[in-house]
GROMACS .gro file of C-alpha atoms in nm:
model
  414
    1UNK     CA    1   0.000  -0.001  -0.001
    2UNK     CA    2   0.131   0.343  -0.084
    3UNK     CA    3   0.232   0.561   0.207
    4UNK     CA    4   0.178   0.882   0.008
    5UNK     CA    5  -0.091   1.112   0.141
    6UNK     CA    6  -0.221   1.457   0.046
    7UNK     CA    7   0.015   1.746   0.019
    8UNK     CA    8   0.065   1.937   0.341
    9UNK     CA    9  -0.125   2.239   0.218
   10UNK     CA   10  -0.456   2.051   0.158
   11UNK     CA   11  -0.460   1.847   0.482
   12UNK     CA   12  -0.776   1.940   0.662
   13UNK     CA   13  -0.940   2.112   0.362
   14UNK     CA   14  -1.155   1.811   0.270
   15UNK     CA   15  -1.460   1.911   0.477
   16UNK     CA   16  -1.720   2.099   0.274
   17UNK     CA   17  -2.054   2.239   0.394
   18UNK     CA   18  -2.217   2.180   0.054
   19UNK     CA   19  -2.117   1.811   0.036
   20UNK     CA   20  -2.272   1.736   0.373
   21UNK     CA   21  -2.589   1.931   0.360
   22UNK     CA   22  -2.671   1.867  -0.009
   23UNK     CA   23  -2.639   1.498   0.059
   24UNK     CA   24  -2.855   1.528   0.375
   25UNK     CA   25  -3.123   1.716   0.184
   26UNK     CA   26  -3.132   1.448  -0.086
   27UNK     CA   27  -3.135   1.171   0.166
   28UNK     CA   28  -3.423   1.310   0.368
   29UNK     CA   29  -3.610   1.449   0.066
   30UNK     CA   30  -3.634   1.776   0.249
   31UNK     CA   31  -3.761   2.098   0.086
   32UNK     CA   32  -3.427   2.238  -0.033
   33UNK     CA   33  -3.389   2.606   0.075
   34UNK     CA   34  -3.023   2.538   0.129
   35UNK     CA   35  -2.787   2.532  -0.166
   36UNK     CA   36  -2.810   2.843  -0.378
   37UNK     CA   37  -2.961   2.746  -0.708
   38UNK     CA   38  -3.300   2.817  -0.871
   39UNK     CA   39  -3.547   2.534  -0.917
   40UNK     CA   40  -3.694   2.707  -1.230
   41UNK     CA   41  -3.574   2.738  -1.582
   42UNK     CA   42  -3.325   2.979  -1.734
   43UNK     CA   43  -3.469   3.221  -1.990
   44UNK     CA   44  -3.611   3.035  -2.288
   45UNK     CA   45  -3.410   3.226  -2.546
   46UNK     CA   46  -3.091   3.105  -2.373
   47UNK     CA   47  -3.198   2.746  -2.419
   48UNK     CA   48  -3.272   2.816  -2.781
   49UNK     CA   49  -2.931   2.981  -2.823
   50UNK     CA   50  -2.765   2.672  -2.682
   51UNK     CA   51  -2.964   2.447  -2.911
   52UNK     CA   52  -2.873   2.661  -3.210
   53UNK     CA   53  -2.505   2.657  -3.113
   54UNK     CA   54  -2.491   2.277  -3.100
   55UNK     CA   55  -2.718   2.191  -3.397
   56UNK     CA   56  -2.756   2.448  -3.668
   57UNK     CA   57  -2.469   2.684  -3.616
   58UNK     CA   58  -2.113   2.661  -3.741
   59UNK     CA   59  -1.985   2.302  -3.679
   60UNK     CA   60  -1.687   2.454  -3.507
   61UNK     CA   61  -1.916   2.537  -3.216
   62UNK     CA   62  -1.862   2.181  -3.102
   63UNK     CA   63  -1.482   2.219  -3.105
   64UNK     CA   64  -1.227   2.406  -2.898
   65UNK     CA   65  -1.267   2.784  -2.902
   66UNK     CA   66  -1.025   3.060  -2.803
   67UNK     CA   67  -0.852   2.955  -2.478
   68UNK     CA   68  -0.910   3.274  -2.282
   69UNK     CA   69  -1.271   3.322  -2.384
   70UNK     CA   70  -1.490   3.266  -2.691
   71UNK     CA   71  -1.454   3.576  -2.911
   72UNK     CA   72  -1.822   3.661  -2.923
   73UNK     CA   73  -1.853   3.627  -2.551
   74UNK     CA   74  -1.555   3.842  -2.450
   75UNK     CA   75  -1.682   4.105  -2.696
   76UNK     CA   76  -2.029   4.097  -2.530
   77UNK     CA   77  -1.863   4.118  -2.181
   78UNK     CA   78  -1.654   4.413  -2.286
   79UNK     CA   79  -1.964   4.594  -2.410
   80UNK     CA   80  -2.166   4.528  -2.102
   81UNK     CA   81  -1.899   4.600  -1.835
   82UNK     CA   82  -1.758   4.890  -2.035
   83UNK     CA   83  -2.101   5.047  -2.005
   84UNK     CA   84  -2.124   5.008  -1.628
   85UNK     CA   85  -1.761   5.071  -1.549
   86UNK     CA   86  -1.753   5.377  -1.779
   87UNK     CA   87  -1.442   5.269  -1.961
   88UNK     CA   88  -1.326   5.088  -2.277
   89UNK     CA   89  -1.238   4.733  -2.188
   90UNK     CA   90  -1.007   4.543  -2.424
   91UNK     CA   91  -1.182   4.208  -2.475
   92UNK     CA   92  -0.882   3.994  -2.571
   93UNK     CA   93  -0.645   4.122  -2.302
   94UNK     CA   94  -0.865   4.230  -2.005
   95UNK     CA   95  -1.117   3.949  -1.983
   96UNK     CA   96  -1.081   3.581  -1.903
   97UNK     CA   97  -1.370   3.331  -1.929
   98UNK     CA   98  -1.351   3.058  -1.668
   99UNK     CA   99  -1.533   2.748  -1.539
  100UNK     CA  100  -1.771   2.941  -1.322
  101UNK     CA  101  -1.684   3.235  -1.096
  102UNK     CA  102  -1.518   2.963  -0.886
  103UNK     CA  103  -1.262   2.932  -1.165
  104UNK     CA  104  -1.196   3.304  -1.176
  105UNK     CA  105  -1.148   3.313  -0.792
  106UNK     CA  106  -0.903   3.022  -0.816
  107UNK     CA  107  -0.712   3.167  -1.107
  108UNK     CA  108  -0.690   3.508  -0.935
  109UNK     CA  109  -0.561   3.373  -0.604
  110UNK     CA  110  -0.326   3.106  -0.754
  111UNK     CA  111  -0.197   3.343  -1.015
  112UNK     CA  112  -0.141   3.654  -0.795
  113UNK     CA  113  -0.067   3.530  -0.439
  114UNK     CA  114   0.285   3.409  -0.340
  115UNK     CA  115   0.373   3.201  -0.037
  116UNK     CA  116   0.366   3.418   0.271
  117UNK     CA  117   0.143   3.688   0.121
  118UNK     CA  118  -0.138   3.798   0.341
  119UNK     CA  119  -0.492   3.807   0.204
  120UNK     CA  120  -0.764   4.003   0.386
  121UNK     CA  121  -1.105   3.827   0.381
  122UNK     CA  122  -1.413   4.016   0.496
  123UNK     CA  123  -1.650   3.789   0.694
  124UNK     CA  124  -1.890   3.628   0.631
  125UNK     CA  125  -1.718   3.498   0.319
  126UNK     CA  126  -1.789   3.234   0.056
  127UNK     CA  127  -1.626   2.927   0.197
  128UNK     CA  128  -1.386   2.858  -0.093
  129UNK     CA  129  -1.181   3.181  -0.029
  130UNK     CA  130  -0.992   3.031   0.266
  131UNK     CA  131  -0.877   2.699   0.108
  132UNK     CA  132  -0.782   2.869  -0.218
  133UNK     CA  133  -0.558   3.119  -0.026
  134UNK     CA  134  -0.399   2.833   0.167
  135UNK     CA  135  -0.345   2.625  -0.148
  136UNK     CA  136  -0.158   2.928  -0.295
  137UNK     CA  137   0.061   2.940   0.021
  138UNK     CA  138  -0.095   3.265   0.129
  139UNK     CA  139  -0.196   3.365   0.485
  140UNK     CA  140  -0.569   3.448   0.522
  141UNK     CA  141  -0.648   3.736   0.761
  142UNK     CA  142  -1.008   3.775   0.866
  143UNK     CA  143  -1.214   4.080   0.960
  144UNK     CA  144  -1.587   4.037   1.035
  145UNK     CA  145  -1.877   4.257   0.951
  146UNK     CA  146  -2.026   4.291   1.300
  147UNK     CA  147  -2.399   4.317   1.364
  148UNK     CA  148  -2.531   4.600   1.579
  149UNK     CA  149  -2.742   4.492   1.876
  150UNK     CA  150  -3.088   4.385   1.755
  151UNK     CA  151  -2.973   4.405   1.390
  152UNK     CA  152  -3.273   4.393   1.153
  153UNK     CA  153  -3.117   4.444   0.809
  154UNK     CA  154  -2.782   4.400   0.640
  155UNK     CA  155  -2.721   4.772   0.687
  156UNK     CA  156  -2.677   4.693   1.054
  157UNK     CA  157  -2.369   4.482   0.984
  158UNK     CA  158  -2.072   4.710   1.002
  159UNK     CA  159  -1.705   4.702   0.901
  160UNK     CA  160  -1.515   4.879   1.179
  161UNK     CA  161  -1.287   5.136   1.012
  162UNK     CA  162  -1.018   5.139   1.281
  163UNK     CA  163  -1.000   4.761   1.302
  164UNK     CA  164  -1.005   4.735   0.927
  165UNK     CA  165  -0.724   4.985   0.866
  166UNK     CA  166  -0.515   4.793   1.122
  167UNK     CA  167  -0.531   4.478   0.905
  168UNK     CA  168  -0.303   4.628   0.636
  169UNK     CA  169   0.074   4.600   0.650
  170UNK     CA  170   0.370   4.540   0.416
  171UNK     CA  171   0.285   4.174   0.383
  172UNK     CA  172  -0.075   4.238   0.260
  173UNK     CA  173  -0.105   4.140  -0.103
  174UNK     CA  174  -0.484   4.109  -0.164
  175UNK     CA  175  -0.826   4.176  -0.019
  176UNK     CA  176  -1.138   3.975  -0.127
  177UNK     CA  177  -1.469   4.163  -0.124
  178UNK     CA  178  -1.795   3.986  -0.192
  179UNK     CA  179  -2.054   4.244  -0.304
  180UNK     CA  180  -2.343   4.172  -0.263
  181UNK     CA  181  -2.231   3.942   0.014
  182UNK     CA  182  -2.311   3.575   0.041
  183UNK     CA  183  -2.469   3.467   0.284
  184UNK     CA  184  -2.555   3.809   0.434
  185UNK     CA  185  -2.701   3.990   0.136
  186UNK     CA  186  -2.519   4.311   0.230
  187UNK     CA  187  -2.474   4.567  -0.049
  188UNK     CA  188  -2.164   4.773   0.032
  189UNK     CA  189  -2.226   5.145   0.024
  190UNK     CA  190  -2.016   5.403  -0.161
  191UNK     CA  191  -1.862   5.518   0.166
  192UNK     CA  192  -1.766   5.157   0.261
  193UNK     CA  193  -1.611   5.086  -0.084
  194UNK     CA  194  -1.426   5.418  -0.072
  195UNK     CA  195  -1.273   5.319   0.260
  196UNK     CA  196  -1.165   4.988   0.109
  197UNK     CA  197  -1.029   5.154  -0.208
  198UNK     CA  198  -0.828   5.413  -0.018
  199UNK     CA  199  -0.660   5.151   0.193
  200UNK     CA  200  -0.590   4.939  -0.112
  201UNK     CA  201  -0.418   5.230  -0.287
  202UNK     CA  202  -0.231   5.337   0.026
  203UNK     CA  203  -0.086   4.985   0.073
  204UNK     CA  204  -0.061   4.882  -0.294
  205UNK     CA  205  -0.306   4.597  -0.246
  206UNK     CA  206  -0.490   4.396  -0.515
  207UNK     CA  207  -0.868   4.383  -0.476
  208UNK     CA  208  -1.065   4.077  -0.585
  209UNK     CA  209  -1.424   4.198  -0.615
  210UNK     CA  210  -1.657   3.897  -0.625
  211UNK     CA  211  -1.977   4.049  -0.774
  212UNK     CA  212  -2.167   3.733  -0.880
  213UNK     CA  213  -2.497   3.877  -0.738
  214UNK     CA  214  -2.443   4.212  -0.900
  215UNK     CA  215  -2.786   4.219  -1.068
  216UNK     CA  216  -2.984   4.124  -0.765
  217UNK     CA  217  -3.011   4.461  -0.594
  218UNK     CA  218  -3.325   4.561  -0.409
  219UNK     CA  219  -3.513   4.893  -0.399
  220UNK     CA  220  -3.324   5.170  -0.225
  221UNK     CA  221  -2.981   5.024  -0.295
  222UNK     CA  222  -2.728   5.060  -0.569
  223UNK     CA  223  -2.454   4.822  -0.682
  224UNK     CA  224  -2.127   5.021  -0.669
  225UNK     CA  225  -1.844   4.874  -0.882
  226UNK     CA  226  -1.514   4.927  -0.699
  227UNK     CA  227  -1.317   4.888  -1.020
  228UNK     CA  228  -1.470   5.215  -1.140
  229UNK     CA  229  -1.343   5.412  -0.844
  230UNK     CA  230  -1.041   5.642  -0.897
  231UNK     CA  231  -0.722   5.445  -0.896
  232UNK     CA  232  -0.888   5.113  -0.858
  233UNK     CA  233  -0.914   4.967  -1.214
  234UNK     CA  234  -0.540   4.904  -1.220
  235UNK     CA  235  -0.555   4.691  -0.907
  236UNK     CA  236  -0.898   4.519  -0.923
  237UNK     CA  237  -1.019   4.194  -1.067
  238UNK     CA  238  -1.395   4.192  -1.102
  239UNK     CA  239  -1.554   3.850  -1.100
  240UNK     CA  240  -1.899   3.770  -1.254
  241UNK     CA  241  -2.109   3.460  -1.316
  242UNK     CA  242  -2.328   3.348  -1.604
  243UNK     CA  243  -2.486   3.095  -1.370
  244UNK     CA  244  -2.611   3.364  -1.128
  245UNK     CA  245  -2.690   3.623  -1.394
  246UNK     CA  246  -2.913   3.384  -1.603
  247UNK     CA  247  -3.030   3.143  -1.328
  248UNK     CA  248  -2.827   2.864  -1.493
  249UNK     CA  249  -2.578   2.754  -1.230
  250UNK     CA  250  -2.518   2.420  -1.406
  251UNK     CA  251  -2.368   2.603  -1.705
  252UNK     CA  252  -2.063   2.683  -1.488
  253UNK     CA  253  -1.930   2.982  -1.676
  254UNK     CA  254  -1.775   3.291  -1.516
  255UNK     CA  255  -1.528   3.559  -1.590
  256UNK     CA  256  -1.263   3.782  -1.448
  257UNK     CA  257  -1.213   4.134  -1.575
  258UNK     CA  258  -0.920   4.358  -1.493
  259UNK     CA  259  -0.600   4.524  -1.629
  260UNK     CA  260  -0.380   4.324  -1.857
  261UNK     CA  261  -0.082   4.300  -1.621
  262UNK     CA  262  -0.293   4.133  -1.351
  263UNK     CA  263  -0.482   3.919  -1.598
  264UNK     CA  264  -0.162   3.756  -1.713
  265UNK     CA  265  -0.136   3.571  -1.379
  266UNK     CA  266  -0.488   3.444  -1.418
  267UNK     CA  267  -0.423   3.330  -1.773
  268UNK     CA  268  -0.115   3.124  -1.675
  269UNK     CA  269  -0.314   2.923  -1.420
  270UNK     CA  270  -0.606   2.884  -1.657
  271UNK     CA  271  -0.407   2.768  -1.957
  272UNK     CA  272  -0.228   2.505  -1.761
  273UNK     CA  273  -0.537   2.367  -1.590
  274UNK     CA  274  -0.867   2.407  -1.774
  275UNK     CA  275  -0.726   2.556  -2.098
  276UNK     CA  276  -1.066   2.660  -2.241
  277UNK     CA  277  -1.433   2.649  -2.150
  278UNK     CA  278  -1.714   2.477  -2.343
  279UNK     CA  279  -1.774   2.650  -2.674
  280UNK     CA  280  -2.149   2.618  -2.721
  281UNK     CA  281  -2.218   2.735  -2.366
  282UNK     CA  282  -2.004   3.047  -2.427
  283UNK     CA  283  -2.190   3.113  -2.750
  284UNK     CA  284  -2.525   3.094  -2.576
  285UNK     CA  285  -2.416   3.316  -2.287
  286UNK     CA  286  -2.285   3.569  -2.550
  287UNK     CA  287  -2.634   3.571  -2.706
  288UNK     CA  288  -2.778   3.628  -2.364
  289UNK     CA  289  -2.562   3.920  -2.277
  290UNK     CA  290  -2.613   4.081  -2.614
  291UNK     CA  291  -2.993   4.041  -2.574
  292UNK     CA  292  -3.003   4.188  -2.220
  293UNK     CA  293  -2.776   4.479  -2.309
  294UNK     CA  294  -3.014   4.568  -2.594
  295UNK     CA  295  -3.311   4.535  -2.355
  296UNK     CA  296  -3.161   4.722  -2.063
  297UNK     CA  297  -3.401   4.967  -1.911
  298UNK     CA  298  -3.702   4.782  -2.053
  299UNK     CA  299  -3.945   4.573  -1.849
  300UNK     CA  300  -3.838   4.244  -2.019
  301UNK     CA  301  -3.470   4.287  -1.924
  302UNK     CA  302  -3.375   3.983  -1.719
  303UNK     CA  303  -3.086   4.171  -1.560
  304UNK     CA  304  -3.344   4.387  -1.377
  305UNK     CA  305  -3.662   4.185  -1.382
  306UNK     CA  306  -3.513   3.894  -1.182
  307UNK     CA  307  -3.430   4.132  -0.896
  308UNK     CA  308  -3.790   4.259  -0.892
  309UNK     CA  309  -3.916   3.903  -0.867
  310UNK     CA  310  -3.672   3.821  -0.593
  311UNK     CA  311  -3.757   4.133  -0.394
  312UNK     CA  312  -4.121   4.015  -0.380
  313UNK     CA  313  -4.002   3.671  -0.260
  314UNK     CA  314  -3.772   3.839   0.000
  315UNK     CA  315  -4.057   4.042   0.135
  316UNK     CA  316  -4.289   3.744   0.161
  317UNK     CA  317  -4.035   3.518   0.326
  318UNK     CA  318  -3.917   3.785   0.574
  319UNK     CA  319  -4.281   3.857   0.674
  320UNK     CA  320  -4.343   3.488   0.752
  321UNK     CA  321  -4.009   3.443   0.930
  322UNK     CA  322  -4.091   3.742   1.149
  323UNK     CA  323  -4.438   3.607   1.230
  324UNK     CA  324  -4.302   3.270   1.343
  325UNK     CA  325  -4.014   3.417   1.555
  326UNK     CA  326  -3.725   3.344   1.317
  327UNK     CA  327  -3.623   3.708   1.297
  328UNK     CA  328  -3.471   3.778   0.957
  329UNK     CA  329  -3.178   3.997   0.869
  330UNK     CA  330  -3.342   4.166   0.572
  331UNK     CA  331  -3.101   4.153   0.278
  332UNK     CA  332  -3.042   4.443   0.031
  333UNK     CA  333  -2.931   4.214  -0.243
  334UNK     CA  334  -2.847   3.853  -0.340
  335UNK     CA  335  -3.076   3.559  -0.293
  336UNK     CA  336  -3.026   3.459   0.063
  337UNK     CA  337  -3.175   3.548   0.403
  338UNK     CA  338  -3.020   3.492   0.742
  339UNK     CA  339  -3.284   3.395   1.002
  340UNK     CA  340  -3.220   3.407   1.376
  341UNK     CA  341  -3.320   3.071   1.529
  342UNK     CA  342  -3.191   3.135   1.879
  343UNK     CA  343  -3.542   3.156   2.028
  344UNK     CA  344  -3.640   2.805   1.900
  345UNK     CA  345  -3.662   2.591   2.205
  346UNK     CA  346  -3.593   2.234   2.090
  347UNK     CA  347  -3.332   1.980   2.175
  348UNK     CA  348  -3.112   1.960   1.862
  349UNK     CA  349  -2.787   1.848   2.025
  350UNK     CA  350  -2.639   1.567   1.809
  351UNK     CA  351  -2.342   1.481   2.029
  352UNK     CA  352  -2.087   1.642   1.795
  353UNK     CA  353  -1.856   1.922   1.877
  354UNK     CA  354  -1.985   2.127   1.584
  355UNK     CA  355  -2.124   2.480   1.618
  356UNK     CA  356  -2.487   2.537   1.719
  357UNK     CA  357  -2.606   2.616   1.370
  358UNK     CA  358  -2.461   2.295   1.224
  359UNK     CA  359  -2.649   2.092   1.478
  360UNK     CA  360  -2.969   2.290   1.430
  361UNK     CA  361  -2.961   2.257   1.052
  362UNK     CA  362  -2.915   1.879   1.074
  363UNK     CA  363  -3.209   1.866   1.316
  364UNK     CA  364  -3.422   2.092   1.101
  365UNK     CA  365  -3.354   1.889   0.783
  366UNK     CA  366  -3.430   1.551   0.945
  367UNK     CA  367  -3.716   1.643   1.173
  368UNK     CA  368  -3.896   1.933   0.999
  369UNK     CA  369  -3.813   1.857   0.642
  370UNK     CA  370  -3.650   2.189   0.544
  371UNK     CA  371  -3.290   2.203   0.432
  372UNK     CA  372  -3.094   2.517   0.500
  373UNK     CA  373  -2.721   2.608   0.544
  374UNK     CA  374  -2.538   2.685   0.866
  375UNK     CA  375  -2.384   3.034   0.834
  376UNK     CA  376  -2.087   2.972   1.070
  377UNK     CA  377  -1.935   2.790   0.764
  378UNK     CA  378  -1.879   3.143   0.631
  379UNK     CA  379  -1.668   3.258   0.922
  380UNK     CA  380  -1.321   3.183   1.046
  381UNK     CA  381  -1.283   2.984   1.366
  382UNK     CA  382  -1.245   3.291   1.583
  383UNK     CA  383  -1.560   3.450   1.452
  384UNK     CA  384  -1.799   3.147   1.405
  385UNK     CA  385  -1.997   3.267   1.710
  386UNK     CA  386  -2.128   3.554   1.499
  387UNK     CA  387  -2.303   3.323   1.257
  388UNK     CA  388  -2.405   3.027   1.473
  389UNK     CA  389  -2.745   3.167   1.584
  390UNK     CA  390  -2.865   3.192   1.222
  391UNK     CA  391  -2.960   2.973   0.938
  392UNK     CA  392  -2.930   3.066   0.573
  393UNK     CA  393  -3.240   3.037   0.356
  394UNK     CA  394  -3.227   3.052  -0.023
  395UNK     CA  395  -3.517   3.239  -0.183
  396UNK     CA  396  -3.449   3.191  -0.556
  397UNK     CA  397  -3.709   2.914  -0.570
  398UNK     CA  398  -4.054   2.862  -0.722
  399UNK     CA  399  -4.342   3.006  -0.515
  400UNK     CA  400  -4.466   2.654  -0.451
  401UNK     CA  401  -4.126   2.554  -0.311
  402UNK     CA  402  -4.110   2.859  -0.080
  403UNK     CA  403  -4.472   2.810   0.036
  404UNK     CA  404  -4.408   2.447   0.126
  405UNK     CA  405  -4.087   2.529   0.306
  406UNK     CA  406  -4.253   2.813   0.498
  407UNK     CA  407  -4.545   2.597   0.602
  408UNK     CA  408  -4.313   2.340   0.742
  409UNK     CA  409  -4.111   2.613   0.928
  410UNK     CA  410  -4.437   2.740   1.084
  411UNK     CA  411  -4.452   2.411   1.284
  412UNK     CA  412  -4.152   2.541   1.487
  413UNK     CA  413  -4.388   2.783   1.644
  414UNK     CA  414  -4.644   2.527   1.757
   0.00000   0.00000   0.00000
């Protein structure tokens, strides 16, 4: 038997919240309000575009395409993001198409972080940030958004400016900002992003701006793109997702956008791992982006209409959660809601040493039939206490799915 084991850097990184709780949801046949994917179809014209790409279009659509992004797609991305970042983006040098936003995150961190570099991660954070930084040999440094007492909305979760400024030093290479934030749904304000930008410029730090929920912004809020701030384009990689944009998470296409000198690092990782992404999927996403850019500002624009639909779902779910004593943190964007379950008086201890929310989510899935996600998975060990009194609920579901899940949750109050 071989004595070889995993490389030192990946020891202990095998645990994954999605693996455990997706399997548990399937095993128990629970209503799945956990993992963040829609249970409804992507726009019909996208499906037709994919059919066209694989059947009637140029036969080369079923072959390799340009390694760093299908030409039609990078041109569409340049047109869309050029409009909203108010600059001309060079499609062949400043855009990289990847296997999901996950791929862009991985390429950014592996391509730009050297062993010993410190990477600031704002909490709560999408759980892949930490292992990716560790795989690159980087040193993750965590700073939490802290809820005010009796916090009711994501505006009540604050980044302390003094504590934040103290995180930066001569070892700091990068900061990762998720805006809107998963799982919290916080939309960072202009003042908050200006604070981040000024510290990045002062300390010559790269900013990875994970903006996969960029189109899901609710009334009274605005999505600010930090790359458009003075002095930030040259140090920012903006990451987007076709899966989130078009409710097609299984298509697994994403992109990174930034200055050519930074994008070179991403390209090296990409070309020696994935090489290129599926051609017909890229063609279909290009059609989608072209269509939505032409429709922008009109009622049938999916980039804006999806947010309107989700806002109605958010309002309905938050109302019911409030009525049954699961006080919600009302999100300003994204498609998740954190609900406070600390008042639920049931015995959910499962004998493990896991945090309270892990135990509660297991109990809820098995005994109530509703699958959710434990938010402490999005915090470092020192700050898991902030997330463990909540559960994360996904609202990008059919009305029937939400209604069934909410009816089951109401039994907690009986």
